[in-house]
Amino acid sequence: MNDCERADAGESSATASESGADGAATDESGNDRRGSDPFVGEGLLDRDMGPSSAMAHLYRGEIHRMKLWRERLDKTTNWAVLLMAAVLTWAFSSESNPHYVILVGDAAVAMFLVIEARRYRAYDVWRSRVRDLQQHVWAVGLDPDIGLANEGWRESLAQDYLSPRLKISVEEALAHRLRRVYFPLFTVLNGAWVLRVTAFAETPWPASAAVGSLPGAFVSAAVVVVYLGALAICCRPRTWHTRGELLDEDLRQNPDGEA
Protein backbone atom coordinates (compact mmCIF):
# COMPACT_ATOMS: atom_id res chain seq x y z
CA MET A 1 0.00 0.00 0.00
CA ASN A 2 1.57 3.35 -1.02
CA ASP A 3 1.55 6.60 0.91
CA CYS A 4 -1.55 7.97 -0.89
CA GLU A 5 -3.57 4.83 -0.19
CA ARG A 6 -2.53 4.94 3.46
CA ALA A 7 -3.66 8.57 3.68
CA ASP A 8 -7.03 7.80 2.08
CA ALA A 9 -7.50 4.86 4.41
CA GLY A 10 -6.72 7.05 7.39
CA GLU A 11 -9.22 9.69 6.31
CA SER A 12 -11.90 7.04 5.78
CA SER A 13 -11.26 5.64 9.25
CA ALA A 14 -11.51 9.11 10.76
CA THR A 15 -14.76 9.77 8.95
CA ALA A 16 -16.18 6.43 10.11
CA SER A 17 -15.14 7.24 13.68
CA GLU A 18 -16.87 10.62 13.52
CA SER A 19 -20.02 9.03 12.14
CA GLY A 20 -19.97 6.45 14.89
CA ALA A 21 -19.53 9.19 17.48
CA ASP A 22 -22.61 10.94 16.15
CA GLY A 23 -24.67 7.78 16.67
CA ALA A 24 -24.65 6.60 13.05
CA ALA A 25 -26.32 9.75 11.77
CA THR A 26 -26.23 8.54 8.16
CA ASP A 27 -27.32 5.27 6.59
CA GLU A 28 -25.58 3.19 3.94
CA SER A 29 -27.01 5.39 1.16
CA GLY A 30 -25.62 8.52 2.77
CA ASN A 31 -29.05 9.92 3.73
CA ASP A 32 -29.33 11.87 6.96
CA ARG A 33 -31.32 9.81 9.47
CA ARG A 34 -31.42 12.46 12.18
CA GLY A 35 -34.51 14.11 10.70
CA SER A 36 -36.86 14.15 7.73
CA ASP A 37 -35.61 15.02 4.28
CA PRO A 38 -35.75 18.84 4.04
CA PHE A 39 -36.39 18.60 0.30
CA VAL A 40 -39.36 16.24 0.48
CA GLY A 41 -42.27 17.64 -1.53
CA GLU A 42 -40.05 20.15 -3.33
CA GLY A 43 -41.62 21.10 -6.66
CA LEU A 44 -44.89 19.37 -5.81
CA LEU A 45 -46.93 22.50 -6.52
CA ASP A 46 -44.93 24.13 -9.29
CA ARG A 47 -46.82 26.48 -11.60
CA ASP A 48 -45.85 24.45 -14.66
CA MET A 49 -47.19 21.18 -13.31
CA GLY A 50 -48.79 19.02 -15.98
CA PRO A 51 -51.95 16.90 -15.93
CA SER A 52 -49.94 13.87 -14.76
CA SER A 53 -48.53 15.64 -11.69
CA ALA A 54 -49.01 14.64 -8.06
CA MET A 55 -51.69 17.32 -7.63
CA ALA A 56 -53.77 15.86 -10.44
CA HIS A 57 -53.54 12.39 -8.88
CA LEU A 58 -54.48 13.84 -5.50
CA TYR A 59 -57.53 15.50 -7.04
CA ARG A 60 -58.62 12.26 -8.71
CA GLY A 61 -58.28 10.42 -5.41
CA GLU A 62 -60.38 12.97 -3.54
CA ILE A 63 -63.05 12.90 -6.25
CA HIS A 64 -63.20 9.10 -6.04
CA ARG A 65 -63.49 9.13 -2.26
CA MET A 66 -66.20 11.82 -2.37
CA LYS A 67 -68.11 9.75 -4.94
CA LEU A 68 -68.02 6.65 -2.70
CA TRP A 69 -69.43 8.55 0.28
CA ARG A 70 -72.08 10.15 -1.92
CA GLU A 71 -73.18 6.65 -2.92
CA ARG A 72 -73.37 5.64 0.73
CA LEU A 73 -75.73 8.54 1.38
CA ASP A 74 -77.94 7.49 -1.52
CA LYS A 75 -78.10 3.91 -0.25
CA THR A 76 -79.36 5.03 3.17
CA THR A 77 -82.02 7.18 1.53
CA ASN A 78 -83.12 4.26 -0.66
CA TRP A 79 -83.47 2.03 2.40
CA ALA A 80 -85.65 4.64 4.14
CA VAL A 81 -87.91 5.09 1.10
CA LEU A 82 -88.34 1.34 0.59
CA LEU A 83 -89.13 0.82 4.28
CA MET A 84 -91.67 3.64 4.24
CA ALA A 85 -93.39 2.20 1.16
CA ALA A 86 -93.58 -1.26 2.74
CA VAL A 87 -94.99 0.09 6.02
CA LEU A 88 -97.67 2.18 4.35
CA THR A 89 -98.68 -0.63 2.02
CA TRP A 90 -99.13 -3.03 4.92
CA ALA A 91 -100.87 -0.51 7.22
CA PHE A 92 -103.58 0.31 4.66
CA SER A 93 -103.99 -3.20 3.25
CA SER A 94 -106.51 -4.14 5.94
CA GLU A 95 -108.52 -2.31 8.61
CA SER A 96 -107.47 -4.90 11.16
CA ASN A 97 -103.79 -4.02 10.81
CA PRO A 98 -102.67 -1.83 13.76
CA HIS A 99 -101.96 1.83 13.09
CA TYR A 100 -98.85 1.91 15.30
CA VAL A 101 -96.90 0.09 12.60
CA ILE A 102 -96.66 3.49 10.92
CA LEU A 103 -95.13 4.89 14.12
CA VAL A 104 -92.62 2.03 14.07
CA GLY A 105 -91.82 3.08 10.51
CA ASP A 106 -91.32 6.64 11.80
CA ALA A 107 -88.77 5.37 14.32
CA ALA A 108 -86.97 3.29 11.68
CA VAL A 109 -86.75 6.26 9.30
CA ALA A 110 -85.40 8.37 12.18
CA MET A 111 -82.71 5.74 12.69
CA PHE A 112 -81.76 5.99 9.01
CA LEU A 113 -81.65 9.79 9.42
CA VAL A 114 -79.09 9.49 12.22
CA ILE A 115 -76.99 7.06 10.18
CA GLU A 116 -77.10 9.32 7.14
CA ALA A 117 -76.20 12.39 9.19
CA ARG A 118 -73.06 10.63 10.41
CA ARG A 119 -72.18 9.66 6.85
CA TYR A 120 -72.84 13.20 5.68
CA ARG A 121 -70.34 14.61 8.17
CA ALA A 122 -67.66 12.33 6.70
CA TYR A 123 -68.75 13.12 3.15
CA ASP A 124 -68.40 16.83 3.87
CA VAL A 125 -64.70 16.31 4.71
CA TRP A 126 -63.89 14.97 1.24
CA ARG A 127 -66.18 17.44 -0.54
CA SER A 128 -64.56 20.41 1.20
CA ARG A 129 -61.13 19.25 0.04
CA VAL A 130 -62.35 18.87 -3.52
CA ARG A 131 -63.81 22.38 -3.45
CA ASP A 132 -60.53 23.80 -2.11
CA LEU A 133 -58.63 22.22 -5.00
CA GLN A 134 -61.22 23.41 -7.53
CA GLN A 135 -61.27 26.99 -6.24
CA HIS A 136 -57.57 27.53 -5.57
CA VAL A 137 -55.82 25.27 -8.12
CA TRP A 138 -57.96 24.55 -11.16
CA ALA A 139 -59.95 27.80 -11.25
CA VAL A 140 -56.78 29.89 -10.88
CA GLY A 141 -55.00 27.70 -13.42
CA LEU A 142 -57.75 28.32 -15.97
CA ASP A 143 -57.92 32.05 -15.28
CA PRO A 144 -55.03 33.49 -13.21
CA ASP A 145 -56.74 36.90 -13.09
CA ILE A 146 -59.63 35.80 -10.86
CA GLY A 147 -57.50 35.80 -7.71
CA LEU A 148 -57.68 33.55 -4.66
CA ALA A 149 -60.69 33.41 -2.37
CA ASN A 150 -58.44 32.40 0.56
CA GLU A 151 -54.76 33.32 0.59
CA GLY A 152 -53.97 30.76 3.31
CA TRP A 153 -55.61 27.81 1.58
CA ARG A 154 -52.36 25.82 1.32
CA GLU A 155 -51.74 25.99 5.05
CA SER A 156 -55.33 25.07 5.92
CA LEU A 157 -55.40 22.19 3.41
CA ALA A 158 -52.03 20.89 4.65
CA GLN A 159 -53.30 21.03 8.23
CA ASP A 160 -56.44 19.16 7.18
CA TYR A 161 -54.34 16.39 5.67
CA LEU A 162 -52.11 16.33 8.75
CA SER A 163 -54.98 16.25 11.26
CA PRO A 164 -58.32 15.53 9.58
CA ARG A 165 -61.39 16.66 11.49
CA LEU A 166 -65.12 16.88 10.97
CA LYS A 167 -66.16 20.36 9.90
CA ILE A 168 -69.88 20.40 10.71
CA SER A 169 -71.82 19.50 13.84
CA VAL A 170 -74.28 16.64 14.23
CA GLU A 171 -77.17 19.10 14.48
CA GLU A 172 -76.21 20.81 11.21
CA ALA A 173 -75.86 17.45 9.45
CA LEU A 174 -79.30 16.40 10.73
CA ALA A 175 -80.77 19.71 9.54
CA HIS A 176 -79.25 19.34 6.09
CA ARG A 177 -80.55 15.80 5.58
CA LEU A 178 -83.96 16.75 6.98
CA ARG A 179 -84.24 19.59 4.48
CA ARG A 180 -83.10 17.50 1.55
CA VAL A 181 -84.88 14.19 2.16
CA TYR A 182 -86.19 13.16 5.54
CA PHE A 183 -88.61 15.88 6.59
CA PRO A 184 -90.82 15.22 3.53
CA LEU A 185 -90.69 11.51 4.40
CA PHE A 186 -91.77 12.21 7.98
CA THR A 187 -94.56 14.44 6.66
CA VAL A 188 -95.89 11.64 4.46
CA LEU A 189 -95.67 9.07 7.28
CA ASN A 190 -97.33 11.28 9.88
CA GLY A 191 -100.00 12.36 7.43
CA ALA A 192 -100.73 8.73 6.65
CA TRP A 193 -100.91 7.96 10.38
CA VAL A 194 -103.42 10.77 10.95
CA LEU A 195 -105.50 9.45 8.07
CA ARG A 196 -105.27 5.91 9.46
CA VAL A 197 -106.49 6.82 12.98
CA THR A 198 -109.29 9.08 11.75
CA ALA A 199 -110.82 7.92 8.47
CA PHE A 200 -109.92 4.22 8.73
CA ALA A 201 -110.63 3.56 12.43
CA GLU A 202 -113.73 2.06 14.00
CA THR A 203 -113.50 4.27 17.11
CA PRO A 204 -113.36 8.07 17.04
CA TRP A 205 -110.13 9.99 17.53
CA PRO A 206 -108.27 10.34 19.92
CA ALA A 207 -109.32 6.97 21.32
CA SER A 208 -108.43 5.37 17.98
CA ALA A 209 -104.78 6.47 18.42
CA ALA A 210 -104.27 4.44 21.60
CA VAL A 211 -101.35 2.01 21.68
CA GLY A 212 -101.85 -0.66 24.31
CA SER A 213 -102.27 1.01 27.69
CA LEU A 214 -101.14 4.37 26.35
CA PRO A 215 -104.13 6.66 25.74
CA GLY A 216 -104.69 8.06 22.29
CA ALA A 217 -104.31 11.68 23.44
CA PHE A 218 -100.83 10.94 24.84
CA VAL A 219 -99.72 9.13 21.65
CA SER A 220 -101.06 11.96 19.47
CA ALA A 221 -99.26 14.57 21.60
CA ALA A 222 -96.00 12.61 21.35
CA VAL A 223 -96.28 12.42 17.56
CA VAL A 224 -96.91 16.19 17.33
CA VAL A 225 -93.98 17.02 19.64
CA VAL A 226 -91.53 14.86 17.68
CA TYR A 227 -92.72 16.27 14.37
CA LEU A 228 -92.40 19.87 15.60
CA GLY A 229 -88.94 19.08 16.96
CA ALA A 230 -87.85 17.84 13.55
CA LEU A 231 -89.34 20.99 12.00
CA ALA A 232 -87.39 23.19 14.42
CA ILE A 233 -84.09 21.43 13.62
CA CYS A 234 -84.84 21.63 9.93
CA CYS A 235 -85.86 25.28 9.63
CA ARG A 236 -84.30 27.28 12.45
CA PRO A 237 -81.93 30.07 11.29
CA ARG A 238 -78.24 29.11 11.48
CA THR A 239 -74.84 29.76 9.97
CA TRP A 240 -74.15 26.89 7.61
CA HIS A 241 -70.60 25.53 7.79
CA THR A 242 -71.05 22.92 5.09
CA ARG A 243 -69.52 23.73 1.72
CA GLY A 244 -72.67 23.02 -0.26
CA GLU A 245 -73.05 25.62 -2.99
CA LEU A 246 -76.68 24.59 -3.44
CA LEU A 247 -77.37 26.41 -0.17
CA ASP A 248 -76.66 29.65 -2.01
CA GLU A 249 -79.85 31.25 -3.27
CA ASP A 250 -78.04 32.88 -6.22
CA LEU A 251 -77.08 29.48 -7.61
CA ARG A 252 -80.71 28.36 -7.74
CA GLN A 253 -81.85 31.31 -9.81
CA ASN A 254 -82.40 31.31 -13.55
CA PRO A 255 -80.06 33.39 -15.72
CA ASP A 256 -82.73 36.10 -15.96
CA GLY A 257 -82.76 36.46 -12.18
CA GLU A 258 -86.03 34.69 -11.50
CA ALA A 259 -86.03 31.91 -8.91
mmCIF file with all atom_site columns, N, CA and C in Angstrom, residues 84 87-88 91-92 99-110 178 182-199 205 209 219-231:
data_model
loop_
_atom_site.group_PDB
_atom_site.id
_atom_site.type_symbol
_atom_site.label_atom_id
_atom_site.label_alt_id
_atom_site.label_comp_id
_atom_site.label_asym_id
_atom_site.label_entity_id
_atom_site.label_seq_id
_atom_site.pdbx_PDB_ins_code
_atom_site.Cartn_x
_atom_site.Cartn_y
_atom_site.Cartn_z
_atom_site.occupancy
_atom_site.B_iso_or_equiv
_atom_site.pdbx_formal_charge
_atom_site.auth_seq_id
_atom_site.auth_comp_id
_atom_site.auth_asym_id
_atom_site.auth_atom_id
_atom_site.pdbx_PDB_model_num
ATOM 1   N N  . MET A 1 84  ? -90.457  2.856  4.121  1.00 0.00 ? 84  MET A N  1
ATOM 2   C CA . MET A 1 84  ? -91.675  3.642  4.242  1.00 0.00 ? 84  MET A CA 1
ATOM 3   C C  . MET A 1 84  ? -92.762  3.105  3.313  1.00 0.00 ? 84  MET A C  1
ATOM 4   N N  . VAL A 1 87  ? -94.173  -0.154 4.840  1.00 0.00 ? 87  VAL A N  1
ATOM 5   C CA . VAL A 1 87  ? -94.993  0.088  6.025  1.00 0.00 ? 87  VAL A CA 1
ATOM 6   C C  . VAL A 1 87  ? -96.360  0.636  5.638  1.00 0.00 ? 87  VAL A C  1
ATOM 7   N N  . LEU A 1 88  ? -96.392  1.600  4.739  1.00 0.00 ? 88  LEU A N  1
ATOM 8   C CA . LEU A 1 88  ? -97.671  2.180  4.347  1.00 0.00 ? 88  LEU A CA 1
ATOM 9   C C  . LEU A 1 88  ? -98.540  1.178  3.591  1.00 0.00 ? 88  LEU A C  1
ATOM 10  N N  . ALA A 1 91  ? -99.951  -1.159 6.276  1.00 0.00 ? 91  ALA A N  1
ATOM 11  C CA . ALA A 1 91  ? -100.867 -0.512 7.217  1.00 0.00 ? 91  ALA A CA 1
ATOM 12  C C  . ALA A 1 91  ? -102.241 -0.255 6.605  1.00 0.00 ? 91  ALA A C  1
ATOM 13  N N  . PHE A 1 92  ? -102.308 0.012  5.306  1.00 0.00 ? 92  PHE A N  1
ATOM 14  C CA . PHE A 1 92  ? -103.577 0.308  4.656  1.00 0.00 ? 92  PHE A CA 1
ATOM 15  C C  . PHE A 1 92  ? -104.144 -0.876 3.879  1.00 0.00 ? 92  PHE A C  1
ATOM 16  N N  . HIS A 1 99  ? -102.465 0.552  13.621 1.00 0.00 ? 99  HIS A N  1
ATOM 17  C CA . HIS A 1 99  ? -101.959 1.829  13.088 1.00 0.00 ? 99  HIS A CA 1
ATOM 18  C C  . HIS A 1 99  ? -100.547 2.125  13.572 1.00 0.00 ? 99  HIS A C  1
ATOM 19  N N  . TYR A 1 100 ? -100.155 1.553  14.743 1.00 0.00 ? 100 TYR A N  1
ATOM 20  C CA . TYR A 1 100 ? -98.852  1.908  15.301 1.00 0.00 ? 100 TYR A CA 1
ATOM 21  C C  . TYR A 1 100 ? -97.690  1.360  14.486 1.00 0.00 ? 100 TYR A C  1
ATOM 22  N N  . VAL A 1 101 ? -97.975  0.515  13.490 1.00 0.00 ? 101 VAL A N  1
ATOM 23  C CA . VAL A 1 101 ? -96.904  0.089  12.599 1.00 0.00 ? 101 VAL A CA 1
ATOM 24  C C  . VAL A 1 101 ? -96.314  1.297  11.859 1.00 0.00 ? 101 VAL A C  1
ATOM 25  N N  . ILE A 1 102 ? -97.152  2.283  11.571 1.00 0.00 ? 102 ILE A N  1
ATOM 26  C CA . ILE A 1 102 ? -96.660  3.494  10.921 1.00 0.00 ? 102 ILE A CA 1
ATOM 27  C C  . ILE A 1 102 ? -95.709  4.246  11.855 1.00 0.00 ? 102 ILE A C  1
ATOM 28  N N  . LEU A 1 103 ? -96.029  4.243  13.162 1.00 0.00 ? 103 LEU A N  1
ATOM 29  C CA . LEU A 1 103 ? -95.128  4.886  14.119 1.00 0.00 ? 103 LEU A CA 1
ATOM 30  C C  . LEU A 1 103 ? -93.804  4.138  14.226 1.00 0.00 ? 103 LEU A C  1
ATOM 31  N N  . VAL A 1 104 ? -93.864  2.814  14.110 1.00 0.00 ? 104 VAL A N  1
ATOM 32  C CA . VAL A 1 104 ? -92.615  2.032  14.071 1.00 0.00 ? 104 VAL A CA 1
ATOM 33  C C  . VAL A 1 104 ? -91.806  2.410  12.836 1.00 0.00 ? 104 VAL A C  1
ATOM 34  N N  . GLY A 1 105 ? -92.514  2.616  11.715 1.00 0.00 ? 105 GLY A N  1
ATOM 35  C CA . GLY A 1 105 ? -91.820  3.079  10.512 1.00 0.00 ? 105 GLY A CA 1
ATOM 36  C C  . GLY A 1 105 ? -91.193  4.446  10.714 1.00 0.00 ? 105 GLY A C  1
ATOM 37  N N  . ASP A 1 106 ? -91.892  5.331  11.465 1.00 0.00 ? 106 ASP A N  1
ATOM 38  C CA . ASP A 1 106 ? -91.319  6.638  11.805 1.00 0.00 ? 106 ASP A CA 1
ATOM 39  C C  . ASP A 1 106 ? -89.996  6.474  12.548 1.00 0.00 ? 106 ASP A C  1
ATOM 40  N N  . ALA A 1 107 ? -89.986  5.585  13.529 1.00 0.00 ? 107 ALA A N  1
ATOM 41  C CA . ALA A 1 107 ? -88.771  5.372  14.318 1.00 0.00 ? 107 ALA A CA 1
ATOM 42  C C  . ALA A 1 107 ? -87.649  4.802  13.455 1.00 0.00 ? 107 ALA A C  1
ATOM 43  N N  . ALA A 1 108 ? -88.000  3.883  12.545 1.00 0.00 ? 108 ALA A N  1
ATOM 44  C CA . ALA A 1 108 ? -86.974  3.293  11.680 1.00 0.00 ? 108 ALA A CA 1
ATOM 45  C C  . ALA A 1 108 ? -86.395  4.339  10.730 1.00 0.00 ? 108 ALA A C  1
ATOM 46  N N  . VAL A 1 109 ? -87.243  5.201  10.186 1.00 0.00 ? 109 VAL A N  1
ATOM 47  C CA . VAL A 1 109 ? -86.748  6.263  9.302  1.00 0.00 ? 109 VAL A CA 1
ATOM 48  C C  . VAL A 1 109 ? -85.882  7.241  10.082 1.00 0.00 ? 109 VAL A C  1
ATOM 49  N N  . ALA A 1 110 ? -86.240  7.515  11.344 1.00 0.00 ? 110 ALA A N  1
ATOM 50  C CA . ALA A 1 110 ? -85.397  8.371  12.181 1.00 0.00 ? 110 ALA A CA 1
ATOM 51  C C  . ALA A 1 110 ? -84.026  7.736  12.406 1.00 0.00 ? 110 ALA A C  1
ATOM 52  N N  . LEU A 1 178 ? -82.520  16.538 6.831  1.00 0.00 ? 178 LEU A N  1
ATOM 53  C CA . LEU A 1 178 ? -83.962  16.747 6.975  1.00 0.00 ? 178 LEU A CA 1
ATOM 54  C C  . LEU A 1 178 ? -84.494  17.625 5.860  1.00 0.00 ? 178 LEU A C  1
ATOM 55  N N  . TYR A 1 182 ? -85.466  13.890 4.511  1.00 0.00 ? 182 TYR A N  1
ATOM 56  C CA . TYR A 1 182 ? -86.191  13.163 5.542  1.00 0.00 ? 182 TYR A CA 1
ATOM 57  C C  . TYR A 1 182 ? -87.409  13.894 6.089  1.00 0.00 ? 182 TYR A C  1
ATOM 58  N N  . PHE A 1 183 ? -87.407  15.213 6.103  1.00 0.00 ? 183 PHE A N  1
ATOM 59  C CA . PHE A 1 183 ? -88.610  15.885 6.591  1.00 0.00 ? 183 PHE A CA 1
ATOM 60  C C  . PHE A 1 183 ? -89.816  15.632 5.683  1.00 0.00 ? 183 PHE A C  1
ATOM 61  N N  . PRO A 1 184 ? -89.686  15.640 4.363  1.00 0.00 ? 184 PRO A N  1
ATOM 62  C CA . PRO A 1 184 ? -90.824  15.222 3.530  1.00 0.00 ? 184 PRO A CA 1
ATOM 63  C C  . PRO A 1 184 ? -91.266  13.781 3.807  1.00 0.00 ? 184 PRO A C  1
ATOM 64  N N  . LEU A 1 185 ? -90.307  12.887 4.089  1.00 0.00 ? 185 LEU A N  1
ATOM 65  C CA . LEU A 1 185 ? -90.687  11.507 4.398  1.00 0.00 ? 185 LEU A CA 1
ATOM 66  C C  . LEU A 1 185 ? -91.474  11.448 5.701  1.00 0.00 ? 185 LEU A C  1
ATOM 67  N N  . PHE A 1 186 ? -91.018  12.180 6.727  1.00 0.00 ? 186 PHE A N  1
ATOM 68  C CA . PHE A 1 186 ? -91.766  12.213 7.983  1.00 0.00 ? 186 PHE A CA 1
ATOM 69  C C  . PHE A 1 186 ? -93.147  12.830 7.787  1.00 0.00 ? 186 PHE A C  1
ATOM 70  N N  . THR A 1 187 ? -93.264  13.818 6.923  1.00 0.00 ? 187 THR A N  1
ATOM 71  C CA . THR A 1 187 ? -94.558  14.439 6.663  1.00 0.00 ? 187 THR A CA 1
ATOM 72  C C  . THR A 1 187 ? -95.526  13.439 6.041  1.00 0.00 ? 187 THR A C  1
ATOM 73  N N  . VAL A 1 188 ? -95.039  12.660 5.094  1.00 0.00 ? 188 VAL A N  1
ATOM 74  C CA . VAL A 1 188 ? -95.890  11.644 4.463  1.00 0.00 ? 188 VAL A CA 1
ATOM 75  C C  . VAL A 1 188 ? -96.300  10.583 5.476  1.00 0.00 ? 188 VAL A C  1
ATOM 76  N N  . LEU A 1 189 ? -95.350  10.105 6.288  1.00 0.00 ? 189 LEU A N  1
ATOM 77  C CA . LEU A 1 189 ? -95.668  9.069  7.276  1.00 0.00 ? 189 LEU A CA 1
ATOM 78  C C  . LEU A 1 189 ? -96.661  9.573  8.322  1.00 0.00 ? 189 LEU A C  1
ATOM 79  N N  . ASN A 1 190 ? -96.421  10.760 8.857  1.00 0.00 ? 190 ASN A N  1
ATOM 80  C CA . ASN A 1 190 ? -97.325  11.277 9.879  1.00 0.00 ? 190 ASN A CA 1
ATOM 81  C C  . ASN A 1 190 ? -98.692  11.629 9.301  1.00 0.00 ? 190 ASN A C  1
ATOM 82  N N  . GLY A 1 191 ? -98.722  12.123 8.069  1.00 0.00 ? 191 GLY A N  1
ATOM 83  C CA . GLY A 1 191 ? -100.004 12.362 7.427  1.00 0.00 ? 191 GLY A CA 1
ATOM 84  C C  . GLY A 1 191 ? -100.779 11.078 7.211  1.00 0.00 ? 191 GLY A C  1
ATOM 85  N N  . ALA A 1 192 ? -100.069 10.021 6.819  1.00 0.00 ? 192 ALA A N  1
ATOM 86  C CA . ALA A 1 192 ? -100.728 8.726  6.649  1.00 0.00 ? 192 ALA A CA 1
ATOM 87  C C  . ALA A 1 192 ? -101.225 8.190  7.986  1.00 0.00 ? 192 ALA A C  1
ATOM 88  N N  . TRP A 1 193 ? -100.470 8.425  9.047  1.00 0.00 ? 193 TRP A N  1
ATOM 89  C CA . TRP A 1 193 ? -100.907 7.964  10.377 1.00 0.00 ? 193 TRP A CA 1
ATOM 90  C C  . TRP A 1 193 ? -102.178 8.697  10.808 1.00 0.00 ? 193 TRP A C  1
ATOM 91  N N  . VAL A 1 194 ? -102.215 10.008 10.599 1.00 0.00 ? 194 VAL A N  1
ATOM 92  C CA . VAL A 1 194 ? -103.422 10.773 10.946 1.00 0.00 ? 194 VAL A CA 1
ATOM 93  C C  . VAL A 1 194 ? -104.617 10.254 10.157 1.00 0.00 ? 194 VAL A C  1
ATOM 94  N N  . LEU A 1 195 ? -104.414 9.993  8.884  1.00 0.00 ? 195 LEU A N  1
ATOM 95  C CA . LEU A 1 195 ? -105.501 9.452  8.070  1.00 0.00 ? 195 LEU A CA 1
ATOM 96  C C  . LEU A 1 195 ? -105.933 8.078  8.556  1.00 0.00 ? 195 LEU A C  1
ATOM 97  N N  . ARG A 1 196 ? -104.964 7.290  9.010  1.00 0.00 ? 196 ARG A N  1
ATOM 98  C CA . ARG A 1 196 ? -105.268 5.914  9.459  1.00 0.00 ? 196 ARG A CA 1
ATOM 99  C C  . ARG A 1 196 ? -106.076 5.913  10.746 1.00 0.00 ? 196 ARG A C  1
ATOM 100 N N  . VAL A 1 197 ? -105.790 6.834  11.681 1.00 0.00 ? 197 VAL A N  1
ATOM 101 C CA . VAL A 1 197 ? -106.490 6.823  12.975 1.00 0.00 ? 197 VAL A CA 1
ATOM 102 C C  . VAL A 1 197 ? -107.766 7.649  12.949 1.00 0.00 ? 197 VAL A C  1
ATOM 103 N N  . THR A 1 198 ? -108.058 8.284  11.842 1.00 0.00 ? 198 THR A N  1
ATOM 104 C CA . THR A 1 198 ? -109.290 9.076  11.747 1.00 0.00 ? 198 THR A CA 1
ATOM 105 C C  . THR A 1 198 ? -110.266 8.453  10.745 1.00 0.00 ? 198 THR A C  1
ATOM 106 N N  . ALA A 1 199 ? -109.890 8.388  9.500  1.00 0.00 ? 199 ALA A N  1
ATOM 107 C CA . ALA A 1 199 ? -110.819 7.925  8.466  1.00 0.00 ? 199 ALA A CA 1
ATOM 108 C C  . ALA A 1 199 ? -110.923 6.412  8.393  1.00 0.00 ? 199 ALA A C  1
ATOM 109 N N  . TRP A 1 205 ? -111.390 9.461  17.017 1.00 0.00 ? 205 TRP A N  1
ATOM 110 C CA . TRP A 1 205 ? -110.127 9.994  17.531 1.00 0.00 ? 205 TRP A CA 1
ATOM 111 C C  . TRP A 1 205 ? -110.426 10.888 18.740 1.00 0.00 ? 205 TRP A C  1
ATOM 112 N N  . ALA A 1 209 ? -106.246 6.385  18.474 1.00 0.00 ? 209 ALA A N  1
ATOM 113 C CA . ALA A 1 209 ? -104.784 6.474  18.417 1.00 0.00 ? 209 ALA A CA 1
ATOM 114 C C  . ALA A 1 209 ? -104.101 5.781  19.575 1.00 0.00 ? 209 ALA A C  1
ATOM 115 N N  . VAL A 1 219 ? -100.435 9.545  22.860 1.00 0.00 ? 219 VAL A N  1
ATOM 116 C CA . VAL A 1 219 ? -99.724  9.134  21.651 1.00 0.00 ? 219 VAL A CA 1
ATOM 117 C C  . VAL A 1 219 ? -99.770  10.255 20.612 1.00 0.00 ? 219 VAL A C  1
ATOM 118 N N  . SER A 1 220 ? -100.936 10.875 20.447 1.00 0.00 ? 220 SER A N  1
ATOM 119 C CA . SER A 1 220 ? -101.058 11.965 19.473 1.00 0.00 ? 220 SER A CA 1
ATOM 120 C C  . SER A 1 220 ? -100.168 13.137 19.856 1.00 0.00 ? 220 SER A C  1
ATOM 121 N N  . ALA A 1 221 ? -100.114 13.466 21.154 1.00 0.00 ? 221 ALA A N  1
ATOM 122 C CA . ALA A 1 221 ? -99.261  14.565 21.598 1.00 0.00 ? 221 ALA A CA 1
ATOM 123 C C  . ALA A 1 221 ? -97.790  14.254 21.350 1.00 0.00 ? 221 ALA A C  1
ATOM 124 N N  . ALA A 1 222 ? -97.393  13.000 21.579 1.00 0.00 ? 222 ALA A N  1
ATOM 125 C CA . ALA A 1 222 ? -96.002  12.609 21.348 1.00 0.00 ? 222 ALA A CA 1
ATOM 126 C C  . ALA A 1 222 ? -95.630  12.730 19.875 1.00 0.00 ? 222 ALA A C  1
ATOM 127 N N  . VAL A 1 223 ? -96.544  12.317 19.002 1.00 0.00 ? 223 VAL A N  1
ATOM 128 C CA . VAL A 1 223 ? -96.276  12.420 17.561 1.00 0.00 ? 223 VAL A CA 1
ATOM 129 C C  . VAL A 1 223 ? -96.118  13.879 17.154 1.00 0.00 ? 223 VAL A C  1
ATOM 130 N N  . VAL A 1 224 ? -96.993  14.766 17.675 1.00 0.00 ? 224 VAL A N  1
ATOM 131 C CA . VAL A 1 224 ? -96.913  16.187 17.332 1.00 0.00 ? 224 VAL A CA 1
ATOM 132 C C  . VAL A 1 224 ? -95.613  16.800 17.838 1.00 0.00 ? 224 VAL A C  1
ATOM 133 N N  . VAL A 1 225 ? -95.200  16.457 19.065 1.00 0.00 ? 225 VAL A N  1
ATOM 134 C CA . VAL A 1 225 ? -93.976  17.024 19.638 1.00 0.00 ? 225 VAL A CA 1
ATOM 135 C C  . VAL A 1 225 ? -92.751  16.604 18.831 1.00 0.00 ? 225 VAL A C  1
ATOM 136 N N  . VAL A 1 226 ? -92.679  15.332 18.458 1.00 0.00 ? 226 VAL A N  1
ATOM 137 C CA . VAL A 1 226 ? -91.531  14.856 17.681 1.00 0.00 ? 226 VAL A CA 1
ATOM 138 C C  . VAL A 1 226 ? -91.500  15.520 16.309 1.00 0.00 ? 226 VAL A C  1
ATOM 139 N N  . TYR A 1 227 ? -92.669  15.646 15.699 1.00 0.00 ? 227 TYR A N  1
ATOM 140 C CA . TYR A 1 227 ? -92.721  16.270 14.373 1.00 0.00 ? 227 TYR A CA 1
ATOM 141 C C  . TYR A 1 227 ? -92.311  17.744 14.436 1.00 0.00 ? 227 TYR A C  1
ATOM 142 N N  . LEU A 1 228 ? -92.781  18.463 15.461 1.00 0.00 ? 228 LEU A N  1
ATOM 143 C CA . LEU A 1 228 ? -92.404  19.867 15.598 1.00 0.00 ? 228 LEU A CA 1
ATOM 144 C C  . LEU A 1 228 ? -90.921  20.014 15.941 1.00 0.00 ? 228 LEU A C  1
ATOM 145 N N  . GLY A 1 229 ? -90.369  19.049 16.695 1.00 0.00 ? 229 GLY A N  1
ATOM 146 C CA . GLY A 1 229 ? -88.936  19.079 16.965 1.00 0.00 ? 229 GLY A CA 1
ATOM 147 C C  . GLY A 1 229 ? -88.117  18.922 15.704 1.00 0.00 ? 229 GLY A C  1
ATOM 148 N N  . ALA A 1 230 ? -88.541  18.005 14.839 1.00 0.00 ? 230 ALA A N  1
ATOM 149 C CA . ALA A 1 230 ? -87.854  17.837 13.552 1.00 0.00 ? 230 ALA A CA 1
ATOM 150 C C  . ALA A 1 230 ? -87.982  19.099 12.703 1.00 0.00 ? 230 ALA A C  1
ATOM 151 N N  . LEU A 1 231 ? -89.149  19.752 12.752 1.00 0.00 ? 231 LEU A N  1
ATOM 152 C CA . LEU A 1 231 ? -89.343  20.986 11.999 1.00 0.00 ? 231 LEU A CA 1
ATOM 153 C C  . LEU A 1 231 ? -88.431  22.102 12.520 1.00 0.00 ? 231 LEU A C  1
#
